[in-house]
Short mmCIF file of C-alpha atoms and ligand atoms in Angstrom, two decimals:
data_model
loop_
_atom_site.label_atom_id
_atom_site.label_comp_id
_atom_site.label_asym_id
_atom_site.label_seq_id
_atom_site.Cartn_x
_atom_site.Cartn_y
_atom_site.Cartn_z
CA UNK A 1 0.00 0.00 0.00
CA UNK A 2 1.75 3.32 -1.31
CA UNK A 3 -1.24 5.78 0.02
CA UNK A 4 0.02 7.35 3.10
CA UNK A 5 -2.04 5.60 6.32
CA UNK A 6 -3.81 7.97 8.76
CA UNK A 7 -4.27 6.69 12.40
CA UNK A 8 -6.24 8.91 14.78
CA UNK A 9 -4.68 8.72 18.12
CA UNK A 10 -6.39 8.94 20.94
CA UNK A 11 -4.10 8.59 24.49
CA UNK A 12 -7.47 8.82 26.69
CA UNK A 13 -7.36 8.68 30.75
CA UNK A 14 -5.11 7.22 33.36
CA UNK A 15 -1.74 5.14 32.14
CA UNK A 16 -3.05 5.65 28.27
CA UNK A 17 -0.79 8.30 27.52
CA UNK A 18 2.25 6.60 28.73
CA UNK A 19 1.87 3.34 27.31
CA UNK A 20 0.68 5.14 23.71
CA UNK A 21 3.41 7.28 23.80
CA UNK A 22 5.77 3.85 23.51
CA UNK A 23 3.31 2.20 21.51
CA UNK A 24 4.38 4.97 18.40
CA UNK A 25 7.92 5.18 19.02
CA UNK A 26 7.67 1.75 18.13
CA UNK A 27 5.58 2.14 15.05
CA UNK A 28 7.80 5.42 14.31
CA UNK A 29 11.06 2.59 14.20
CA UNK A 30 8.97 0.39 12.61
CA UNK A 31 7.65 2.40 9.92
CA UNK A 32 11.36 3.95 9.46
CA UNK A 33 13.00 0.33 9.50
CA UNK A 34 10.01 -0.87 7.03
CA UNK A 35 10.04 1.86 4.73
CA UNK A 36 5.79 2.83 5.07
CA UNK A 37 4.47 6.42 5.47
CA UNK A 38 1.85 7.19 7.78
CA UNK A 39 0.54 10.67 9.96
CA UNK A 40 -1.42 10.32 13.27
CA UNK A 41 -4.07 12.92 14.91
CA UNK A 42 -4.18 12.94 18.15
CA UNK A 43 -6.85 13.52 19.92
CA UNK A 44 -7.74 15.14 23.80
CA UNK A 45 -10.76 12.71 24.67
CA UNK A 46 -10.82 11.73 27.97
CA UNK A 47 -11.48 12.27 31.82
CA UNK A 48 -9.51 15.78 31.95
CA UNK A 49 -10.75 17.15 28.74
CA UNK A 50 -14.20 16.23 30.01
CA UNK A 51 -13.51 18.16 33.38
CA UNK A 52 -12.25 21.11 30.96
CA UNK A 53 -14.78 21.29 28.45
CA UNK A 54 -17.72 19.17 29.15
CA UNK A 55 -16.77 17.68 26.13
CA UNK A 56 -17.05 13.75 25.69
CA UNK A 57 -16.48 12.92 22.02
CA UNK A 58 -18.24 15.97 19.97
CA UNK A 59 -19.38 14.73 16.74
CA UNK A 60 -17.58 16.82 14.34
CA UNK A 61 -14.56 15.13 16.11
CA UNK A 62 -16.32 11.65 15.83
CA UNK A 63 -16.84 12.26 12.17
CA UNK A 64 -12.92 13.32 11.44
CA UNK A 65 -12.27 9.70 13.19
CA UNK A 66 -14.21 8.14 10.84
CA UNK A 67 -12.15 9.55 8.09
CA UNK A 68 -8.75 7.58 9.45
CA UNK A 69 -7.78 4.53 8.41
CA UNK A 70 -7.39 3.26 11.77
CA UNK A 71 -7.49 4.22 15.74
CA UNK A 72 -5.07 3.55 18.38
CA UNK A 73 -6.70 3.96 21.95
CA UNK A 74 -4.86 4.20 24.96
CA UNK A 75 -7.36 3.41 27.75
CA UNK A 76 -10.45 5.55 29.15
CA UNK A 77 -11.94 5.43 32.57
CA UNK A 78 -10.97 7.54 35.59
CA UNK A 79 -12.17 7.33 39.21
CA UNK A 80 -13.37 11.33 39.71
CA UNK A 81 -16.46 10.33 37.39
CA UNK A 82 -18.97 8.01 37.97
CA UNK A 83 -18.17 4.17 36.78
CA UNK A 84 -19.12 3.85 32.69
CA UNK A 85 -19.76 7.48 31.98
CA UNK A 86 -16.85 7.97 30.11
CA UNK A 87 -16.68 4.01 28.81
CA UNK A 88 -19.97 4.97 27.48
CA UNK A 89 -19.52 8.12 26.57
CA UNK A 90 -15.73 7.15 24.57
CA UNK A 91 -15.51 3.82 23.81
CA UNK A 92 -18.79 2.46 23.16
CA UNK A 93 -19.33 5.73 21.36
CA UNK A 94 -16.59 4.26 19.12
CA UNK A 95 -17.89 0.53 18.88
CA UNK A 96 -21.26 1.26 18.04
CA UNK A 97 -20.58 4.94 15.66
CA UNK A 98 -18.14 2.84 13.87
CA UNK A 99 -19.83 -0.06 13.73
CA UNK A 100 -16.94 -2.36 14.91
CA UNK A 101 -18.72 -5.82 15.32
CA UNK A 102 -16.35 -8.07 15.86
CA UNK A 103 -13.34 -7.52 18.73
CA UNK A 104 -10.99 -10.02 17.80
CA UNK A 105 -8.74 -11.04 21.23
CA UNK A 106 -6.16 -13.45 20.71
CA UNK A 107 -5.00 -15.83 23.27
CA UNK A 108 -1.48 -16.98 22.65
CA UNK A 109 1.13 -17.86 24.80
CA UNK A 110 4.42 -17.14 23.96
CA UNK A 111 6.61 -18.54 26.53
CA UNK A 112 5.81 -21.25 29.47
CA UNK A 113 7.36 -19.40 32.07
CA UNK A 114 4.17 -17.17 31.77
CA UNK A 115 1.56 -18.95 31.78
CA UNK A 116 0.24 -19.72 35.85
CA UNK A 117 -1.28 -23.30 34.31
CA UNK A 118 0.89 -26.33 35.41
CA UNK A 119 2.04 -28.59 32.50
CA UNK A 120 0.96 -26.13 29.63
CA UNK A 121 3.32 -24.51 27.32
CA UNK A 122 2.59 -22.39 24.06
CA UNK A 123 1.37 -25.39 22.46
CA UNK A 124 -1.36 -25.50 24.14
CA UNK A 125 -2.30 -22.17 24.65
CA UNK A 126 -3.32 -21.02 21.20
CA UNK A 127 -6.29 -18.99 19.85
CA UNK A 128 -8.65 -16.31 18.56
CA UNK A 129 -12.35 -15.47 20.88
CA UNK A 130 -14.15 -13.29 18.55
CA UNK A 131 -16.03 -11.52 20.63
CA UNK A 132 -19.49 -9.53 19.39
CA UNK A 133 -18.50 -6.16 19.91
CA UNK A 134 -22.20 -4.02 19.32
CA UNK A 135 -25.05 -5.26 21.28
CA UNK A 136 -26.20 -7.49 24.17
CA UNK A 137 -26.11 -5.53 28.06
CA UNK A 138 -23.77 -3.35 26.47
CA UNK A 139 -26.65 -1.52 23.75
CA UNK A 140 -27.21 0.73 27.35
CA UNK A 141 -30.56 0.12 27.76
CA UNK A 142 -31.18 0.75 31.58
CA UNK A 143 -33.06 2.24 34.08
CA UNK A 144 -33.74 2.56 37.40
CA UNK A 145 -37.28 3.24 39.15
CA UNK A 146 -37.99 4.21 42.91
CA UNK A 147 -34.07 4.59 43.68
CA UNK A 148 -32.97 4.94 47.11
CA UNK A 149 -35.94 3.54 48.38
CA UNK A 150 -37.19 -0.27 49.57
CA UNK A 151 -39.15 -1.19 46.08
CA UNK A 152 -35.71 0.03 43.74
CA UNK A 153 -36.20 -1.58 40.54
CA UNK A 154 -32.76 -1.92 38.18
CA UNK A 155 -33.27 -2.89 34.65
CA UNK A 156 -30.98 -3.84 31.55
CA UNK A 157 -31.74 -5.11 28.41
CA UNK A 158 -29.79 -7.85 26.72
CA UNK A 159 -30.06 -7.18 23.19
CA UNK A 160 -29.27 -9.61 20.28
CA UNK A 161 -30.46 -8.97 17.07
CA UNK A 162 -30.31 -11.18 13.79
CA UNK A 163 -27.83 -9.54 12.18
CA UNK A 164 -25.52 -8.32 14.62
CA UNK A 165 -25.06 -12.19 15.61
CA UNK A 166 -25.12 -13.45 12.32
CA UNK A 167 -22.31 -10.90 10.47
CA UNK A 168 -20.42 -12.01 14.14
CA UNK A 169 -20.81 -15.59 13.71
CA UNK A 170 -19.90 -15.10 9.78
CA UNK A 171 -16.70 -13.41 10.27
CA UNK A 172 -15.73 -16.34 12.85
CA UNK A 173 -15.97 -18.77 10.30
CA UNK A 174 -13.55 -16.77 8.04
CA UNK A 175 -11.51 -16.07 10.95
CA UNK A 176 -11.36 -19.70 11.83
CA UNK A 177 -10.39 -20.74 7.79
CA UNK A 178 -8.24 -18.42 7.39
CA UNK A 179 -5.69 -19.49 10.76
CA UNK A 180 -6.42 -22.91 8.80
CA UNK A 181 -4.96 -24.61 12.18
CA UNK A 182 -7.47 -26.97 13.52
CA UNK A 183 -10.49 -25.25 11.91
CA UNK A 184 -12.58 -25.33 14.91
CA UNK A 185 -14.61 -22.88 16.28
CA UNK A 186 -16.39 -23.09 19.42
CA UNK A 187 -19.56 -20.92 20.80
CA UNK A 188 -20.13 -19.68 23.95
CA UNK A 189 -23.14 -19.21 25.25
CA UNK A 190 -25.66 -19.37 28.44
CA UNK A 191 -28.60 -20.43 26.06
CA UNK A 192 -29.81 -22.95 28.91
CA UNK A 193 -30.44 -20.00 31.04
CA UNK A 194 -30.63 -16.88 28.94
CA UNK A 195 -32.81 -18.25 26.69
CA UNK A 196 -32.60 -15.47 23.83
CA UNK A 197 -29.42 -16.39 22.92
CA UNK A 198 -31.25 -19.51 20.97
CA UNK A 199 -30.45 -17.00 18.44
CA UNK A 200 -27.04 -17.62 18.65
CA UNK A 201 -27.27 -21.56 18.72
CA UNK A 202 -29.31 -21.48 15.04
CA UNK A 203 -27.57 -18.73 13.90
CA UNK A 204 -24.18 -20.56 14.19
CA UNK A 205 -26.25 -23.94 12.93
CA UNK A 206 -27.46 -22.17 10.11
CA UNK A 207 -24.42 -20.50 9.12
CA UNK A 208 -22.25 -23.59 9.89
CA UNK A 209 -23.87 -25.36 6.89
CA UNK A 210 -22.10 -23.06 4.65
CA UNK A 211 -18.51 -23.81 6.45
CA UNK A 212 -18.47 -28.05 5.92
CA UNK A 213 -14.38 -28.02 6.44
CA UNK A 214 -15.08 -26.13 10.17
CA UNK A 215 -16.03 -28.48 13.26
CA UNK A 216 -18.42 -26.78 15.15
CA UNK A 217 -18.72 -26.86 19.03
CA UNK A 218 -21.07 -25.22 21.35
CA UNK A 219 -20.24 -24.73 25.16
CA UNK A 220 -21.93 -23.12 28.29
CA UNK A 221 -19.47 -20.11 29.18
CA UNK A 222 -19.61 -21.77 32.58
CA UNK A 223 -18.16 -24.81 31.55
CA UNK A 224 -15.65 -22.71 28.96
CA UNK A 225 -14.28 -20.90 32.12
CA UNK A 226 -13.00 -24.30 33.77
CA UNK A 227 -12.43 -26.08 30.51
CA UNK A 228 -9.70 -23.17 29.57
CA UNK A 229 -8.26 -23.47 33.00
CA UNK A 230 -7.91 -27.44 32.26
CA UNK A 231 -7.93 -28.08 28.75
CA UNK A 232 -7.01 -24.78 26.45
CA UNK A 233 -5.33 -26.88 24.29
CA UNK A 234 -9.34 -27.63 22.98
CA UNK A 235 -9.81 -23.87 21.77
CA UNK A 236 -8.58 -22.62 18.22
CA UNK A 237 -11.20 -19.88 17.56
CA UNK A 238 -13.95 -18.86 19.94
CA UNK A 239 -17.12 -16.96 19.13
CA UNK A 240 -19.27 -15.43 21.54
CA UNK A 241 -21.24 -12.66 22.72
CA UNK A 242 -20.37 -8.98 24.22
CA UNK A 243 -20.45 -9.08 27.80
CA UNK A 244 -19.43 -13.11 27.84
CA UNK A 245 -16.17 -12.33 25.48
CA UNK A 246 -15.38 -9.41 28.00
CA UNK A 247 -15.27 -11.69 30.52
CA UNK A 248 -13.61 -14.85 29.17
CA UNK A 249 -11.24 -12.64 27.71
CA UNK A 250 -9.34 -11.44 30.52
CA UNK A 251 -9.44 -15.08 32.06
CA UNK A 252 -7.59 -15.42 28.49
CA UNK A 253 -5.22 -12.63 29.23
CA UNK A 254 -4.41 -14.19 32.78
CA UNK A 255 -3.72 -17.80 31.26
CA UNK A 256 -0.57 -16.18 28.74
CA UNK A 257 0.95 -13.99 31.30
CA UNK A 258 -1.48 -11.15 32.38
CA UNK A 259 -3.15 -7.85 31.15
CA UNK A 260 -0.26 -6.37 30.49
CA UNK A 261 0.14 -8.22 27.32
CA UNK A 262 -3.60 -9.19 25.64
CA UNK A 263 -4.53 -6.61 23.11
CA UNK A 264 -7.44 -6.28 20.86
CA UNK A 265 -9.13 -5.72 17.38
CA UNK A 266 -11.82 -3.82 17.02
CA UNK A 267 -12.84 -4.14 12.88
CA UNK A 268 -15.38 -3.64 10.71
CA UNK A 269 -13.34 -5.15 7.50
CA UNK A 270 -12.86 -2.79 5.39
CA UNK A 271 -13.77 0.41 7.40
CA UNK A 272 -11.91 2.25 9.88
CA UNK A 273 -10.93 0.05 12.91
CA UNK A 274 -9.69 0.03 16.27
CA UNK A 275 -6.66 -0.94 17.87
CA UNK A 276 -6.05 -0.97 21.99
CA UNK A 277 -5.25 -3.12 24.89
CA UNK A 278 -8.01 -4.84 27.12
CA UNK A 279 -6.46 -3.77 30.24
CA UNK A 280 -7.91 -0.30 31.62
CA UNK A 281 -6.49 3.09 32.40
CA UNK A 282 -4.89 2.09 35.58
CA UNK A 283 -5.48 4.95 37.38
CA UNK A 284 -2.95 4.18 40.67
CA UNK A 285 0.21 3.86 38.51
CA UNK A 286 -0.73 6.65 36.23
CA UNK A 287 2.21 9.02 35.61
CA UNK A 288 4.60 7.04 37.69
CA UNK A 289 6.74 5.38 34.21
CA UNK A 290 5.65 1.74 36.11
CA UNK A 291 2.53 0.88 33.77
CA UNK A 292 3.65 -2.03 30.81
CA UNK A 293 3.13 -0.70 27.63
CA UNK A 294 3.46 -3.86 25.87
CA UNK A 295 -0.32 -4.56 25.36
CA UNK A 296 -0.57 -1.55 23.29
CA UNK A 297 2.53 -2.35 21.41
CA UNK A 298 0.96 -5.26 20.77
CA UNK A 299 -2.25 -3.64 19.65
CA UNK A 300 -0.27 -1.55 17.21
CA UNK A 301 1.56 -4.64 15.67
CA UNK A 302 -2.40 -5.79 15.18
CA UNK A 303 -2.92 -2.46 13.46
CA UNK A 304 -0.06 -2.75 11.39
CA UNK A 305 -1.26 -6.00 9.87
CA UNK A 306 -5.08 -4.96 9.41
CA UNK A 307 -3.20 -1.77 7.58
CA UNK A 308 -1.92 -4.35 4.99
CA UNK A 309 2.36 -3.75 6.58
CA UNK A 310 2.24 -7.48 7.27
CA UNK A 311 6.18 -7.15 7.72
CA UNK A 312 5.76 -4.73 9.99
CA UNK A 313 3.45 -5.94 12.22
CA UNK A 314 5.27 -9.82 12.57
CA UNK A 315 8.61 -7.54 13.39
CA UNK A 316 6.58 -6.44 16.20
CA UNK A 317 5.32 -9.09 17.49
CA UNK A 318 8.18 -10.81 17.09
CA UNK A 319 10.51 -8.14 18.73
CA UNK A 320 7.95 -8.59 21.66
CA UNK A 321 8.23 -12.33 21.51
CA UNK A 322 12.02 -11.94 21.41
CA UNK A 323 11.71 -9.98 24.75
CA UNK A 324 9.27 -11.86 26.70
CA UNK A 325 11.29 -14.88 26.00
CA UNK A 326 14.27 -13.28 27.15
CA UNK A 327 13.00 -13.01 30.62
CA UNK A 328 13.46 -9.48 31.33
CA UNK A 329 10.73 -8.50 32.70
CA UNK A 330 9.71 -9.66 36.38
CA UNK A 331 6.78 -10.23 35.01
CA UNK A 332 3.26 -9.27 32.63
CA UNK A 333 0.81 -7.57 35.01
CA UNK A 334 0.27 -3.94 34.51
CA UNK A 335 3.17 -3.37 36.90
CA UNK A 336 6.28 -5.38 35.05
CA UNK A 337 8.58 -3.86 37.62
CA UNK A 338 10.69 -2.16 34.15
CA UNK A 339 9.82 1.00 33.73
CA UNK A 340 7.25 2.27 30.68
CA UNK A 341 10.34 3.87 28.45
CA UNK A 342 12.48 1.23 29.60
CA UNK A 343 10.53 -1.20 28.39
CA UNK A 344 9.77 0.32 24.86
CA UNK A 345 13.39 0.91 24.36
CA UNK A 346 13.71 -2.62 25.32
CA UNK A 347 11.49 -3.74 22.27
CA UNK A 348 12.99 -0.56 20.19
CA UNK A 349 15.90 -2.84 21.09
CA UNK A 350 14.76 -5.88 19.47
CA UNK A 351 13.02 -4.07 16.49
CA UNK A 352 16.71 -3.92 15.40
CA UNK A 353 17.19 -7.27 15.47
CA UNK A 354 14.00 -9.28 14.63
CA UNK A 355 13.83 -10.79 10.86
CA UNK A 356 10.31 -9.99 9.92
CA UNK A 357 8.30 -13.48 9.92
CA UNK A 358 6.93 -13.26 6.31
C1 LIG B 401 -12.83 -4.12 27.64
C2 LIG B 401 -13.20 -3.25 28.79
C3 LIG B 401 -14.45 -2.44 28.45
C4 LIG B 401 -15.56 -3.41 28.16
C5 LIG B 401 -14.85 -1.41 29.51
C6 LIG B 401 -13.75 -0.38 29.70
C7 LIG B 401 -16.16 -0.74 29.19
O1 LIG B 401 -13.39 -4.01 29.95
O2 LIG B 401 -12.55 -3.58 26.56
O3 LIG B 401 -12.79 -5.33 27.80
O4 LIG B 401 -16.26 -3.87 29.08
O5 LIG B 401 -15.75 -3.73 26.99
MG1 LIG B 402 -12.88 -6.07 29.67
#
């Protein structure tokens, strides 16, 4: 791709700033050691520019977004406001406006010293949960009635609709093919208690037809959240709704070394997508050079790749590899006990060095 790339950057609340700020000096070495142009906008949204202006995410700023070919997002959420205002207000702004269905959060280990599961090494710990990124308790349909007194009422809505799960389900299939590893995908649902989500179960029958050469597999998340504890080895791609992939993906994130490494997809193929970790903004080491920016380094190798500089992003990742496996850092939580810069001049470090996996 010759056409210059345009990433919208926006650093947000808490740690995101620090961890961004090594997330593009690694795509700045990247880009210089690759030979690929790009610009970045950054943008002010977050917990202080709220407190400033009011402002959440105005939508002349919203539409501007739109016209990148890609965001990278630090983290949002800060303490002084009241819990999902901003999360609401930011990054499900983002989701939904943009459409981004499908949050792709891989699971991969990439060395056994990291993983707390006895007996399991990277060759067991290996896959993709596609998680549905637009809908279910997460549409913010909610209310309260009589609050503060004995007869409080709380509702939410759990929303699935036709074709939110079925383009979902869809793109796990193609997901699935494409790794062409053990071409199985698994869904995760509660359909034996939450009884909408039968629209999941024929949805992923239905659409299953048309994939003969994937096995299909449907589990309870219950049973998902001790089976990956047990047997992850069983997973290659998992599909499964909002709030259920939120949850089994951090499991996923503590099973290959901690938050401090998962990061995420946010796509709509072929639109403007969205790059960040899945840990939060951290707000007690914020500003303190202790947070690990690796998850968003790892989020911009993920951008790289859905920007078509394949090269690029495998010399990421594999820089990152490279250091994990070197045991440098005491360890993958959002405190690695390295410093932020240290640790992005670690992988600037092995950027040098790594032969891009082509
Ligand atoms: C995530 C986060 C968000 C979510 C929060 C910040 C709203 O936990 O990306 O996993 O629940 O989706
Ligand atoms: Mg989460």
């Amino acid at each position: 791709m010759g056409r210059v790339k345009r990433i919208a950057v926006i650093p947000g609340d808490g740690i995101g700033p620090e961890v961004v700020r090594e997330g593009l000096r690694v795509l700045e070495r990247v880009a210089a050691i690759e030979g690929f142009a790009y610009e970045t906008t950054r943008y002010p949204f977050g917990a202080e520019h709220h407190l400033k202006t009011q402002e959440l995410l105005p939508d002349p700023a919203f539409e501007e977004i739109r016209g990148h070919d890609a965001v990278l997002l630090g983290a949002i959420g800060d303490p002084r406001m009241s819990a999902g205002f901003l999360e609401f207000g930011i990054v499900a702004r983002l989701r939904f406006g943009l459409d981004l269905f499908a949050n792709l959060r891989p699971v991969k280990l990439f060395d056994t010293a990291l993983t707390p599961l006895k007996d399991k090494g990277p060759e067991h710990l290996d896959f993709d949960v596609i998680r549905e990124n637009t809908e279910d308790a997460y549409a913010g349909m909610w209310g309260q009635f009589k609050k503060g007194t004995p007869d409080e009422v709380a509702t939410q809505e759990i929303i699935f609709t036709r074709k939110g799960v079925e383009r979902v389900i869809r793109f796990a299939f193609e997901r699935c093919r494409a790794r062409g590893r053990r071409k199985k995908l698994t869904l995760l649902t509660k359909a034996n208690a939450i009884r909408a989500m039968e629209l999941w179960t024929r949805t992923f029958a239905e659409v299953g037809s048309e994939y003969p050469d994937v096995t299909r597999e449907h589990q309870y998340i219950d049973a998902a959240c001790m089976f990956v504890v047990t047997q992850p080895e069983q997973y290659d791609t998992v599909v499964t709704s909002n709030m259920f992939g939120d949850i089994f993906t951090d499991l996923g994130a503590a099973l290959v070394g901690g938050l401090g490494i998962a990061a995420s997809a946010n796509l709509h193929p072929g639109r403007v997508s969205l790059f960040e970790s899945i840990h939060g903004s951290a707000p007690q080491f914020a500003g303190q050079n202790r947070a690990n920016p690796l998850a968003t380094i790892m989020a911009v190798s993920m951008m790289l790749e859905y920007l078509g500089e394949s090269g690029a992003a495998a010399r990421v990742e594999e820089a990152v590899v490279r250091l994990l496996r070197s045991h440098r850092l005491p360890n993958l939580g959002m405190d690695s006990g390295v410093g932020t810069d240290e640790v992005g001049t670690l992988v600037l470090g092995e950027l040098e060095k790594a032969p891009a996996r082509r």
